[in-house]
Short mmCIF file of C-alpha atoms in Angstrom, two decimals:
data_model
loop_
_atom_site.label_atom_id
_atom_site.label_comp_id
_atom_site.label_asym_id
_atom_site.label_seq_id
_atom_site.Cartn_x
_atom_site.Cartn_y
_atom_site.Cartn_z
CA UNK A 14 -7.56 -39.70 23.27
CA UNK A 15 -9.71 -36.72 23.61
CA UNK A 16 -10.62 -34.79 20.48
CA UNK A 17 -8.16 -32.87 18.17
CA UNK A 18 -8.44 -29.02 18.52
CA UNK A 19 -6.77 -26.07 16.86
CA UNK A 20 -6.71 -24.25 19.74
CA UNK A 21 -7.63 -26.08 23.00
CA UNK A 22 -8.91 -22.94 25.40
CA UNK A 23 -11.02 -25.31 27.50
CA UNK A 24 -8.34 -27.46 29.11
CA UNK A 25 -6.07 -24.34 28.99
CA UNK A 26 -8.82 -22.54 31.36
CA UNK A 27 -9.45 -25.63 33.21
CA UNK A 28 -5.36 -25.54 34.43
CA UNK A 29 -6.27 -22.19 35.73
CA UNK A 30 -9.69 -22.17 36.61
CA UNK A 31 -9.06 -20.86 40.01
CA UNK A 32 -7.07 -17.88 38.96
CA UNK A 33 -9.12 -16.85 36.46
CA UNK A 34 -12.65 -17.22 38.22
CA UNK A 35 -10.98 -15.17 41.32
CA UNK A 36 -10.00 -12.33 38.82
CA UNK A 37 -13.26 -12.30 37.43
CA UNK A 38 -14.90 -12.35 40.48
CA UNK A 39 -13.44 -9.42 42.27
CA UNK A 40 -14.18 -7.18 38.95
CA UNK A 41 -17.83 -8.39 40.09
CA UNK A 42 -17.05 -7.67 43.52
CA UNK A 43 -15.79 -3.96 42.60
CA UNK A 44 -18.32 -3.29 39.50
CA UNK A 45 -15.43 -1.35 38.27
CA UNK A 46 -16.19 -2.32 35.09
CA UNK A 47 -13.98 0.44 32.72
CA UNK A 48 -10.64 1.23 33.37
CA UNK A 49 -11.03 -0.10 36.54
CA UNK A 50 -8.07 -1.27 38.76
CA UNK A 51 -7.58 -4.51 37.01
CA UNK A 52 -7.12 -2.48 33.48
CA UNK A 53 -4.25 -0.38 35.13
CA UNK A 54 -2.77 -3.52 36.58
CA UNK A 55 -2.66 -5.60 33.45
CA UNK A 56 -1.51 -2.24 31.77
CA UNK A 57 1.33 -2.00 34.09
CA UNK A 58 2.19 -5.65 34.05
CA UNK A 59 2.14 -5.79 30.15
CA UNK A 60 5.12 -2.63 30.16
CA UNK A 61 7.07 -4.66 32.76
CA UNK A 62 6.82 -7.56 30.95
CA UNK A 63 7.34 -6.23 27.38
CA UNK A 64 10.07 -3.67 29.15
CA UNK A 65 8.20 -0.80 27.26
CA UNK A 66 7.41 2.85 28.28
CA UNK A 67 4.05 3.04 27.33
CA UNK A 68 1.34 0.48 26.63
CA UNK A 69 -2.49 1.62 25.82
CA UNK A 70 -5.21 -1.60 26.46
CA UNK A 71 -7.60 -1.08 23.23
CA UNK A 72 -10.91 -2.92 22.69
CA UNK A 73 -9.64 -5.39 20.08
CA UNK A 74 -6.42 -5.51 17.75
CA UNK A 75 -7.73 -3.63 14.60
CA UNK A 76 -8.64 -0.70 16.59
CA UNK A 77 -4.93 -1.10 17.91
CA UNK A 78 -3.37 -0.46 14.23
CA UNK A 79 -6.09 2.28 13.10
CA UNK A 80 -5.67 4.59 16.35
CA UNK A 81 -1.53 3.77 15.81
CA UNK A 82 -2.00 5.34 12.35
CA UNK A 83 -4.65 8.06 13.26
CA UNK A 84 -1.98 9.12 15.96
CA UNK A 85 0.42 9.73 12.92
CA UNK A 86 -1.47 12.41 10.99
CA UNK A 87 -1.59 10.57 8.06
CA UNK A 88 -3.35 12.41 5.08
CA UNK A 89 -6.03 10.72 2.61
CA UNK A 90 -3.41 8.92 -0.75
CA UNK A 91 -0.59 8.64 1.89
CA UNK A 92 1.16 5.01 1.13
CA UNK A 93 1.56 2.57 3.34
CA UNK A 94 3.33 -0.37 2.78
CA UNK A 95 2.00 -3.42 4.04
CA UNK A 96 2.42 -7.43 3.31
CA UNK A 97 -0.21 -8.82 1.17
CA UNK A 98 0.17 -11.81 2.93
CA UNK A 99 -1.67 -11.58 6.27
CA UNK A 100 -4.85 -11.37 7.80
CA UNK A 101 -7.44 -8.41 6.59
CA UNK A 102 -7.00 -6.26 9.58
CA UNK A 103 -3.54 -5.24 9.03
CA UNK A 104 -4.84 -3.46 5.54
CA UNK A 105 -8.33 -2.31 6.69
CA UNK A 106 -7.79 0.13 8.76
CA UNK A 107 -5.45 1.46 5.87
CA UNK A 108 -8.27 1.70 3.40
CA UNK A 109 -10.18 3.21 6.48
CA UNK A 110 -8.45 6.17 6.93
CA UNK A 111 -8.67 7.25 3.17
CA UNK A 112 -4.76 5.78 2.80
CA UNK A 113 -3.45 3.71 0.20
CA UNK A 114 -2.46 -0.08 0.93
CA UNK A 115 0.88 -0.34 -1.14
CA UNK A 116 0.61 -4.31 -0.75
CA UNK A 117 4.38 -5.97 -1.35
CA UNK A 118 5.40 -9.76 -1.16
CA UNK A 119 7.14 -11.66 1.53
CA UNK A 120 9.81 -13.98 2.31
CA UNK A 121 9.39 -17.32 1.26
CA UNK A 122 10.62 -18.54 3.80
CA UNK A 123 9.62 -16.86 6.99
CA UNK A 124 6.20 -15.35 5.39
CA UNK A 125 7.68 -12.11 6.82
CA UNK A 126 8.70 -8.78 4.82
CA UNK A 127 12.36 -7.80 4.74
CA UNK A 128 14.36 -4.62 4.17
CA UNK A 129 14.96 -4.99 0.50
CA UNK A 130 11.35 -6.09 -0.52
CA UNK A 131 10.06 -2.41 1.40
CA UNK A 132 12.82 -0.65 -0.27
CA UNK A 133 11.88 -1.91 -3.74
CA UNK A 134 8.35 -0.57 -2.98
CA UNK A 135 9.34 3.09 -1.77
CA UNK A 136 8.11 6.11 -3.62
CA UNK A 137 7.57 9.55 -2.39
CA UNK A 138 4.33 9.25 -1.33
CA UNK A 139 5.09 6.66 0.93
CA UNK A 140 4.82 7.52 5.02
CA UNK A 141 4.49 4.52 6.55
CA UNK A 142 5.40 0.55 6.83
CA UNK A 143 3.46 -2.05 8.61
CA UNK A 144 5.73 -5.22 9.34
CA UNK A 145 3.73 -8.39 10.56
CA UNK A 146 5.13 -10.69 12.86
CA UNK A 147 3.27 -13.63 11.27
CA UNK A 148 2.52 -16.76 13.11
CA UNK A 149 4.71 -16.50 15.93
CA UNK A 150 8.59 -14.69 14.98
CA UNK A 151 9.78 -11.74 14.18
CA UNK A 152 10.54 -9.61 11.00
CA UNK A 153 14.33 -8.83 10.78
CA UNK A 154 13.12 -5.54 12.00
CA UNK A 155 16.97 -4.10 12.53
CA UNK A 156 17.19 -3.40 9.05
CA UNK A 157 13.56 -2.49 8.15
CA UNK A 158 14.04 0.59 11.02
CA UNK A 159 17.51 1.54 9.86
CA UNK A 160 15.26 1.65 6.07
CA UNK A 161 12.60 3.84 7.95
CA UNK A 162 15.30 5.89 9.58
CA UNK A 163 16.82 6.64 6.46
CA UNK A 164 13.70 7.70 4.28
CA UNK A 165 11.85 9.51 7.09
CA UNK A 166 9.09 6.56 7.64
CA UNK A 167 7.26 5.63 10.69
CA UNK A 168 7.17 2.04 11.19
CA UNK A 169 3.86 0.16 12.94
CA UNK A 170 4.97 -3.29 13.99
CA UNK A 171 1.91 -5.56 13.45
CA UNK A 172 2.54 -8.01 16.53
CA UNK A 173 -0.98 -10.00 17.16
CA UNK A 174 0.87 -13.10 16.17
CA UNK A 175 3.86 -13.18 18.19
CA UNK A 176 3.77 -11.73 21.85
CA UNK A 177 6.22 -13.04 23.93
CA UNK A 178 9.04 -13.29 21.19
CA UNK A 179 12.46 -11.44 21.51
CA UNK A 180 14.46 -10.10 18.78
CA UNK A 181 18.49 -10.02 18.56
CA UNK A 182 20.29 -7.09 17.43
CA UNK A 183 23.23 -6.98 15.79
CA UNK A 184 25.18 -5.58 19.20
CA UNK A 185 23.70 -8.61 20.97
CA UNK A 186 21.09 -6.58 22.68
CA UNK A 187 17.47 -7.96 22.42
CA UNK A 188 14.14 -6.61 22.91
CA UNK A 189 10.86 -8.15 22.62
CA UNK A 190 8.56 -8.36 19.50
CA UNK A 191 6.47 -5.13 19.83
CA UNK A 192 8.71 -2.74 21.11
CA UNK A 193 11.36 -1.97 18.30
CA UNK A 194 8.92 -0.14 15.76
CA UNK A 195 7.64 3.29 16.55
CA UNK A 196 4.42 1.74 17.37
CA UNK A 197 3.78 -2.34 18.37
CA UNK A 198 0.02 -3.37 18.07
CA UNK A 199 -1.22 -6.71 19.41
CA UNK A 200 -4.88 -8.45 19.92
CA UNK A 201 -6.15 -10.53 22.79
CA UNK A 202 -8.42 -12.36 20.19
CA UNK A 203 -8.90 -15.64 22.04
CA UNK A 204 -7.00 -18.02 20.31
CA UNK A 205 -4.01 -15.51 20.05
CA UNK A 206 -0.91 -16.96 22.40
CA UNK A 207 -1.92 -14.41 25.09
CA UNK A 208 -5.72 -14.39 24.82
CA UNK A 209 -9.00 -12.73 26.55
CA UNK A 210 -12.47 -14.41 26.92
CA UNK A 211 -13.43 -12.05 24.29
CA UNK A 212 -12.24 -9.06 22.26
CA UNK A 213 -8.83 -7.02 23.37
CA UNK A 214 -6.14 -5.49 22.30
CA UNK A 215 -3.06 -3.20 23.63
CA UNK A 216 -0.47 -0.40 21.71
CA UNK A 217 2.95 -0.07 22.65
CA UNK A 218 5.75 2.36 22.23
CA UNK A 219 8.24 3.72 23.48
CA UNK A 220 7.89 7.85 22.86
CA UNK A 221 5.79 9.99 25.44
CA UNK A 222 4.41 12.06 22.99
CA UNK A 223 2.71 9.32 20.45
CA UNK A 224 1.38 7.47 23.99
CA UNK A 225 -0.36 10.83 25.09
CA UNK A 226 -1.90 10.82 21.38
CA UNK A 227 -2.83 7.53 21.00
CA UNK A 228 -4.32 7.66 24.57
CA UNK A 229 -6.40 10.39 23.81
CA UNK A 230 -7.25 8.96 20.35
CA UNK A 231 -8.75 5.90 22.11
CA UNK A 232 -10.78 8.10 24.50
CA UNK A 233 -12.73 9.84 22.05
CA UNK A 234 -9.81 12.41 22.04
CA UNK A 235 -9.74 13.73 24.77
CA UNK A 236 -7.75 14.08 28.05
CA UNK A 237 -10.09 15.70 30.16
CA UNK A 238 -13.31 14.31 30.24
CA UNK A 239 -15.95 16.30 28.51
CA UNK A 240 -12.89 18.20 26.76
CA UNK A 241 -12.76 17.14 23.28
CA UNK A 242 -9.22 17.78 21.87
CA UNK A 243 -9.36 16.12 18.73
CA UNK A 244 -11.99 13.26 17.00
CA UNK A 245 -11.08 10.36 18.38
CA UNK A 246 -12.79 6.67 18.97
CA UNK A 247 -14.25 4.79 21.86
CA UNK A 248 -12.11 2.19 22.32
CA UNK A 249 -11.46 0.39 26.37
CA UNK A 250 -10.14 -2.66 27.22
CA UNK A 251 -12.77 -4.31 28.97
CA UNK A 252 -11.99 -4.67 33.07
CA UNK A 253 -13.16 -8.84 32.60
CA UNK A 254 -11.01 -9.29 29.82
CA UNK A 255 -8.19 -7.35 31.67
CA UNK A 256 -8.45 -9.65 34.59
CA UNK A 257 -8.44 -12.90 32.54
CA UNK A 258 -5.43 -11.70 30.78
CA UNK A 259 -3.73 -10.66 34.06
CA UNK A 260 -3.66 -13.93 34.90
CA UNK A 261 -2.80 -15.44 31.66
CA UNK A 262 0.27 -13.25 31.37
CA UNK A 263 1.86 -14.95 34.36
CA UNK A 264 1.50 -17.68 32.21
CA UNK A 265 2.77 -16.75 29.04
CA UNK A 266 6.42 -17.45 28.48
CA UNK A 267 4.98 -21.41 29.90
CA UNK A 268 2.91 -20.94 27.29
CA UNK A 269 5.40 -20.40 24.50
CA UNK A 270 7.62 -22.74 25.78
CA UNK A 271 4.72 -25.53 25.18
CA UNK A 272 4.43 -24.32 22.17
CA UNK A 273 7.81 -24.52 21.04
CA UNK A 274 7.92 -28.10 22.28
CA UNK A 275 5.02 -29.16 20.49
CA UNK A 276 6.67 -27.20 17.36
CA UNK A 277 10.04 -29.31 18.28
CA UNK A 278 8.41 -32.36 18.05
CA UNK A 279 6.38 -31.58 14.48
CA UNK A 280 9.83 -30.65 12.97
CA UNK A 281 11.67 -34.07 14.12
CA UNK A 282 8.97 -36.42 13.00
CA UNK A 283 8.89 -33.95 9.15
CA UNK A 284 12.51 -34.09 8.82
CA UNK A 285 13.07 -35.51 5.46
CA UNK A 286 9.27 -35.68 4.32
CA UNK A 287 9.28 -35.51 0.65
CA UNK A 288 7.15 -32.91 -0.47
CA UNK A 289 6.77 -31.05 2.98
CA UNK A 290 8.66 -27.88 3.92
CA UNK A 291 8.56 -27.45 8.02
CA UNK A 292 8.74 -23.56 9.38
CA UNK A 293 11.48 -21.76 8.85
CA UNK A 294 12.80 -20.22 12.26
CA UNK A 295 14.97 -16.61 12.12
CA UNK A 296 18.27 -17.03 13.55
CA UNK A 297 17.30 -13.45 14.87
CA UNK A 298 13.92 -14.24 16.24
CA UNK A 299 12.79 -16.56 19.18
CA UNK A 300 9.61 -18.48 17.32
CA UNK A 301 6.34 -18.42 19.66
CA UNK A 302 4.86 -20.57 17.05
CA UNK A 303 0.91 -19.12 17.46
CA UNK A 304 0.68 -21.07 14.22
CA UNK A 305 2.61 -24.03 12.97
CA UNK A 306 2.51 -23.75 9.25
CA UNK A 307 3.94 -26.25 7.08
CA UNK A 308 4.37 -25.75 3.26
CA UNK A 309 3.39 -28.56 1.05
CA UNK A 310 4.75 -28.88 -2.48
CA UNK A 311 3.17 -29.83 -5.84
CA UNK A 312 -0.36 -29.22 -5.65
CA UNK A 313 -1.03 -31.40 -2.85
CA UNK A 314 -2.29 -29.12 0.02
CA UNK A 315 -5.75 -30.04 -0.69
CA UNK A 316 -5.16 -33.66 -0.47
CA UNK A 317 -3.66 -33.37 2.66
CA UNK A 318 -5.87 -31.11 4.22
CA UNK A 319 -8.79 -33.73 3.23
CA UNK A 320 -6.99 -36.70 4.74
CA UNK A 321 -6.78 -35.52 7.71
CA UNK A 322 -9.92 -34.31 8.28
CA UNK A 323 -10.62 -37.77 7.80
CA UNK A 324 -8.42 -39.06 10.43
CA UNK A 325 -10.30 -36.32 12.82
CA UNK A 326 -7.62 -33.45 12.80
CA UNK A 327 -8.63 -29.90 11.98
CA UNK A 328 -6.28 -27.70 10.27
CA UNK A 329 -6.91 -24.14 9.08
CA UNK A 330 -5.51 -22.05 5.68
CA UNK A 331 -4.06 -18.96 6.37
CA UNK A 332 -4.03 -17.52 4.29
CA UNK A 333 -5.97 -18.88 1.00
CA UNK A 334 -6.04 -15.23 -0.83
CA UNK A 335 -3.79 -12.44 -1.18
CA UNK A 336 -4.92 -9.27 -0.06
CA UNK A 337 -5.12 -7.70 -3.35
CA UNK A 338 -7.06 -10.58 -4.88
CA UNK A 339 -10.13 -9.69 -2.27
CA UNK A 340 -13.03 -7.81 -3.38
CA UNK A 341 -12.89 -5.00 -1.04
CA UNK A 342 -9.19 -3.61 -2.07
CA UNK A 343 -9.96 -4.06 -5.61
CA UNK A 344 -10.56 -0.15 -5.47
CA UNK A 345 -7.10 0.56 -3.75
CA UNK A 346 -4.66 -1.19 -5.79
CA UNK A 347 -4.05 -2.02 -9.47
CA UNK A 348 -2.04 -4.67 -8.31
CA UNK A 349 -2.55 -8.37 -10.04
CA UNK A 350 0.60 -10.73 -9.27
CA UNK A 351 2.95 -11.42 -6.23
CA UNK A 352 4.41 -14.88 -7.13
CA UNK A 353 5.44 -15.73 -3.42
CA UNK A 354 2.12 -14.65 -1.73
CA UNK A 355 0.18 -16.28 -4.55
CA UNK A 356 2.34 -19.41 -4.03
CA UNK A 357 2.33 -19.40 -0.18
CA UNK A 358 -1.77 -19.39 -0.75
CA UNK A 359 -1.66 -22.67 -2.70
CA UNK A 360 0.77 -24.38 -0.12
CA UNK A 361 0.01 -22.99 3.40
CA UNK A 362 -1.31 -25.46 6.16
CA UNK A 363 -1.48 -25.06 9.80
CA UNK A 364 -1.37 -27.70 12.18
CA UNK A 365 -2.88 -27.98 15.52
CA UNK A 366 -0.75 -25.80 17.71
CA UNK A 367 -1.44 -25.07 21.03
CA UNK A 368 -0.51 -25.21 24.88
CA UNK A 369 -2.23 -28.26 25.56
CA UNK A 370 -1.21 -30.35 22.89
CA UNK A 371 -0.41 -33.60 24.92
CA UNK A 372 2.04 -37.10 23.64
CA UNK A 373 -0.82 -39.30 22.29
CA UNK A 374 -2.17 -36.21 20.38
CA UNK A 375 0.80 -35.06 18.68
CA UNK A 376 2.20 -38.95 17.63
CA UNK A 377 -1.52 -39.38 16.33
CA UNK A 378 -1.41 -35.73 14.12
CA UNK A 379 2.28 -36.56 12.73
CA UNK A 380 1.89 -40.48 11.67
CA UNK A 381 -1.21 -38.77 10.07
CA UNK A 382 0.54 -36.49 7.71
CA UNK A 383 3.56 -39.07 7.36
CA UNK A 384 1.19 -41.47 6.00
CA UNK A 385 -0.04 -39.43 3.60
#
C-alpha cells in the first residue's frame, strides 16, 4: 500500500501529467507570462462553469476577500460579521482594513453560520457578513441574503472550501457555491479541491459595477494603465498557475465526485461508532467534502489523533483555536466565550480526503479508527 497522504497532489498530477506539462509549456512557448491568454481562458472557463457574470483571477485567496471588501467602501469601526470558526484569512483582511471582526458562533452541526446566529449579532454599525462555506458545503445562504436584503448588508461568500458545490433554493432553482452572495471569493491554494502549483485565487459576482471595481482594485486601481483611479493592490493570477488550473477545471466535478465516494465510504464503515459523530450534509447543499471532519466525543480527540499516527495515517485539526482566542485579534474584540466554536476546537478531526484515495487505503484508515 503506498503511503497515507492528506492530500495526494502527486498521483493526482501524475493522472494528468500530459495535460498539465502541455499547458505549462506553451505559457513557456508564448512568455506571456501576466494576463496572458491562458489567464483570460481560465477566466472565461471559470464564469461558464460557475454560470457567473464576472469572475476576477487574484494572486491568492486572502487578497480575494480584502479587494471584495475594499471594493465596498467600507469605513475604519465598520462591523463585519464573520464565523469565529474558520481559517485566519477570512478575519485578517477585516482587521486590515481598519474594520471590526464581529466574530459569532456556528452550527454545530454543519460548522456553518445560519440566519438567526447573524441576526442575533446585528447592530447598527454593522455593513457587512462573511459566510464560509467550510470544508466542502454550503451555508443555507437563502436566508442569510433575504437577512442582508432586509437590513441593507452586503454579503461576501467565503468559498475557498467548496468550489464545485450547488445550492437549492427554495423555488427549486440552484446555483453554485460562490455565486449567490454579492461577492464569492475562492483560493487555488494547492490542496484546495480545485488547486494551482502555487498561490491563486479568483472573485466572483454577478453586478457589472462591483466587477469594474474590484478589477481595478486588483490592478493597482486603475483601468488605464499609468491612470491611477483610486489606491489599489497588485494582485495577478499568475499565467502558470492559470494554465495548471485550466486543466484541472475540466477535471473538477470528477474530482468531487471521488471525493464524495471516498466520503460515502467513511460514513458507512462510522455508522453507529460510539463516540464518533460523521459530517453532517445540508439537505440544501451538494457536499464537495475538501475536508472530511469527524467529531469525536468525550475528550478523546487526542487519543485518536495519536493512534493513528501510529498506524501511519496523518490527520490535521482545523481548527484547534477560535479566532478570538488568537493573539492578533485580541485588540479587535472583547469577546471571551462561544460554546460551539470552543467545543468544535476540542472535537474536530479531519481524515485523509482526497481524489486519489484508493480501496486498500480507505479499509486500512477506517478499521484504524474503528479499532480505536
Amino acid at each position: 500500500m503506498d503511503a497515507i497522504q492528506m492530500v495526494d497532489l502527486k498521483r493526482q498530477y501524475l493522472k494528468i501529467k500530459s495535460e498539465i506539462d502541455q499547458g505549462i509549456l506553451e505559457v513557456l512557448d508564448t512568455t506571456a507570462y501576466i494576463n496572458g491568454p491562458k489567464v483570460k481562458a481560465f477566466q472565461e472557463d471559470l464564469q461558464q462553469y460557475l454560470r457567473a457574470t464576472h469572475v476576477i483571477p487574484c494572486a491568492n485567496g486572502t487578497d480575494a476577500l480584502q479587494i471584495a471588501m475594499m471594493a465596498l467602501d467600507l469605513q475604519p469601526g465598520d462591523e463585519v460579521i464573520v464565523p469565529a470558526f474558520t481559517y485566519v484569512a477570512t478575519a485578517e483582511v477585516i482587521a486590515l482594513l481598519r474594520l471590526k471582526p464581529v466574530m459569532v458562533d456556528v452550527d454545530y452541526d454543519t460548522f456553518n453560520l445560519t440566519a438567526d446566529i447573524i441576526a442575533a449579532a446585528i447592530t447598527p454599525r454593522t455593513k457587512a457578513i462573511v459566510p464560509v462555506n467550510l470544508f466542502g458545503q454550503s451555508c443555507d445562504l437563502e436566508p442569510i441574503m433575504a437577512l442582508a436584503l432586509e437590513k441593507g448588508l452586503w454579503v461576501i461568500e467565503d468559498n475557498a472550501q467548496a468550489i464545485g458545490a450547488d445550492y437549492t433554493f427554495s423555488n427549486g432553482s440552484t446555483a453554485k457555491t460562490g455565486t449567490i452572495a454579492h461577492i464569492g471569493c475562492t483560493s487555488f491554494y494547492p490542496s484546495k479541491n480545485l488547486g494551482a502549483y502555487g498561490d491563486g485565487g479568483a472573485i466572483c459576482t454577478n453586478r457589472a459595477d462591483l466587477a469594474q471595481k474590484m478589477q481595478m482594485i486588483a490592478n493597482h486601481g486603475q483601468v488605464r494603465r499609468y491612470y491611477h483611479d483610486a489606491v489599489g493592490v497588485n494582485s495577478r493570477l499568475d499565467a502558470i498557475q492559470a494554465a495548471v488550473l485550466g486543466v484541472k477545471l475540466k477535471h473538477l466535478d470528477e474530482y468531487a465526485a471521488a471525493r464524495r465516494a471516498a466520503a460515502d465510504f467513511y460514513d458507512q464503515a462510522f455508522a453507529g461508532l460510539e463516540g464518533i459523530q460523521t459530517p453532517v450534509r445540508h439537505p440544501l447543499s451538494t457536499h464537495v467534502f475538501h475536508q472530511y471532519t469527524l467529531l469525536v466525543k468525550n475528550a478523546r480527540r487526542d487519543a485518536l489523533q495519536a493512534h493513528l499516527q501510529q498506524k501511519g495515517i496523518p490527520t490535521m485539526i482545523y481548527y484547534p483555536v477560535p479566532l478570538y482566542a488568537q493573539d492578533a485579534f485580541k485588540p479587535f474584540t472583547e469577546l471571551t466565550h462561544l460554546p460551539v466554536s470552543e467545543l468544535l476546537c476540542q472535537e474536530v478531526i479531519s481524515l485523509p480526503m482526497h481524489t486519489e484515495l484508493d480501496q486498500e487505503q480507505l479499509n486500512y484508515i477506517t478499521e484504524a479508527v474503528k479499532s480505536f
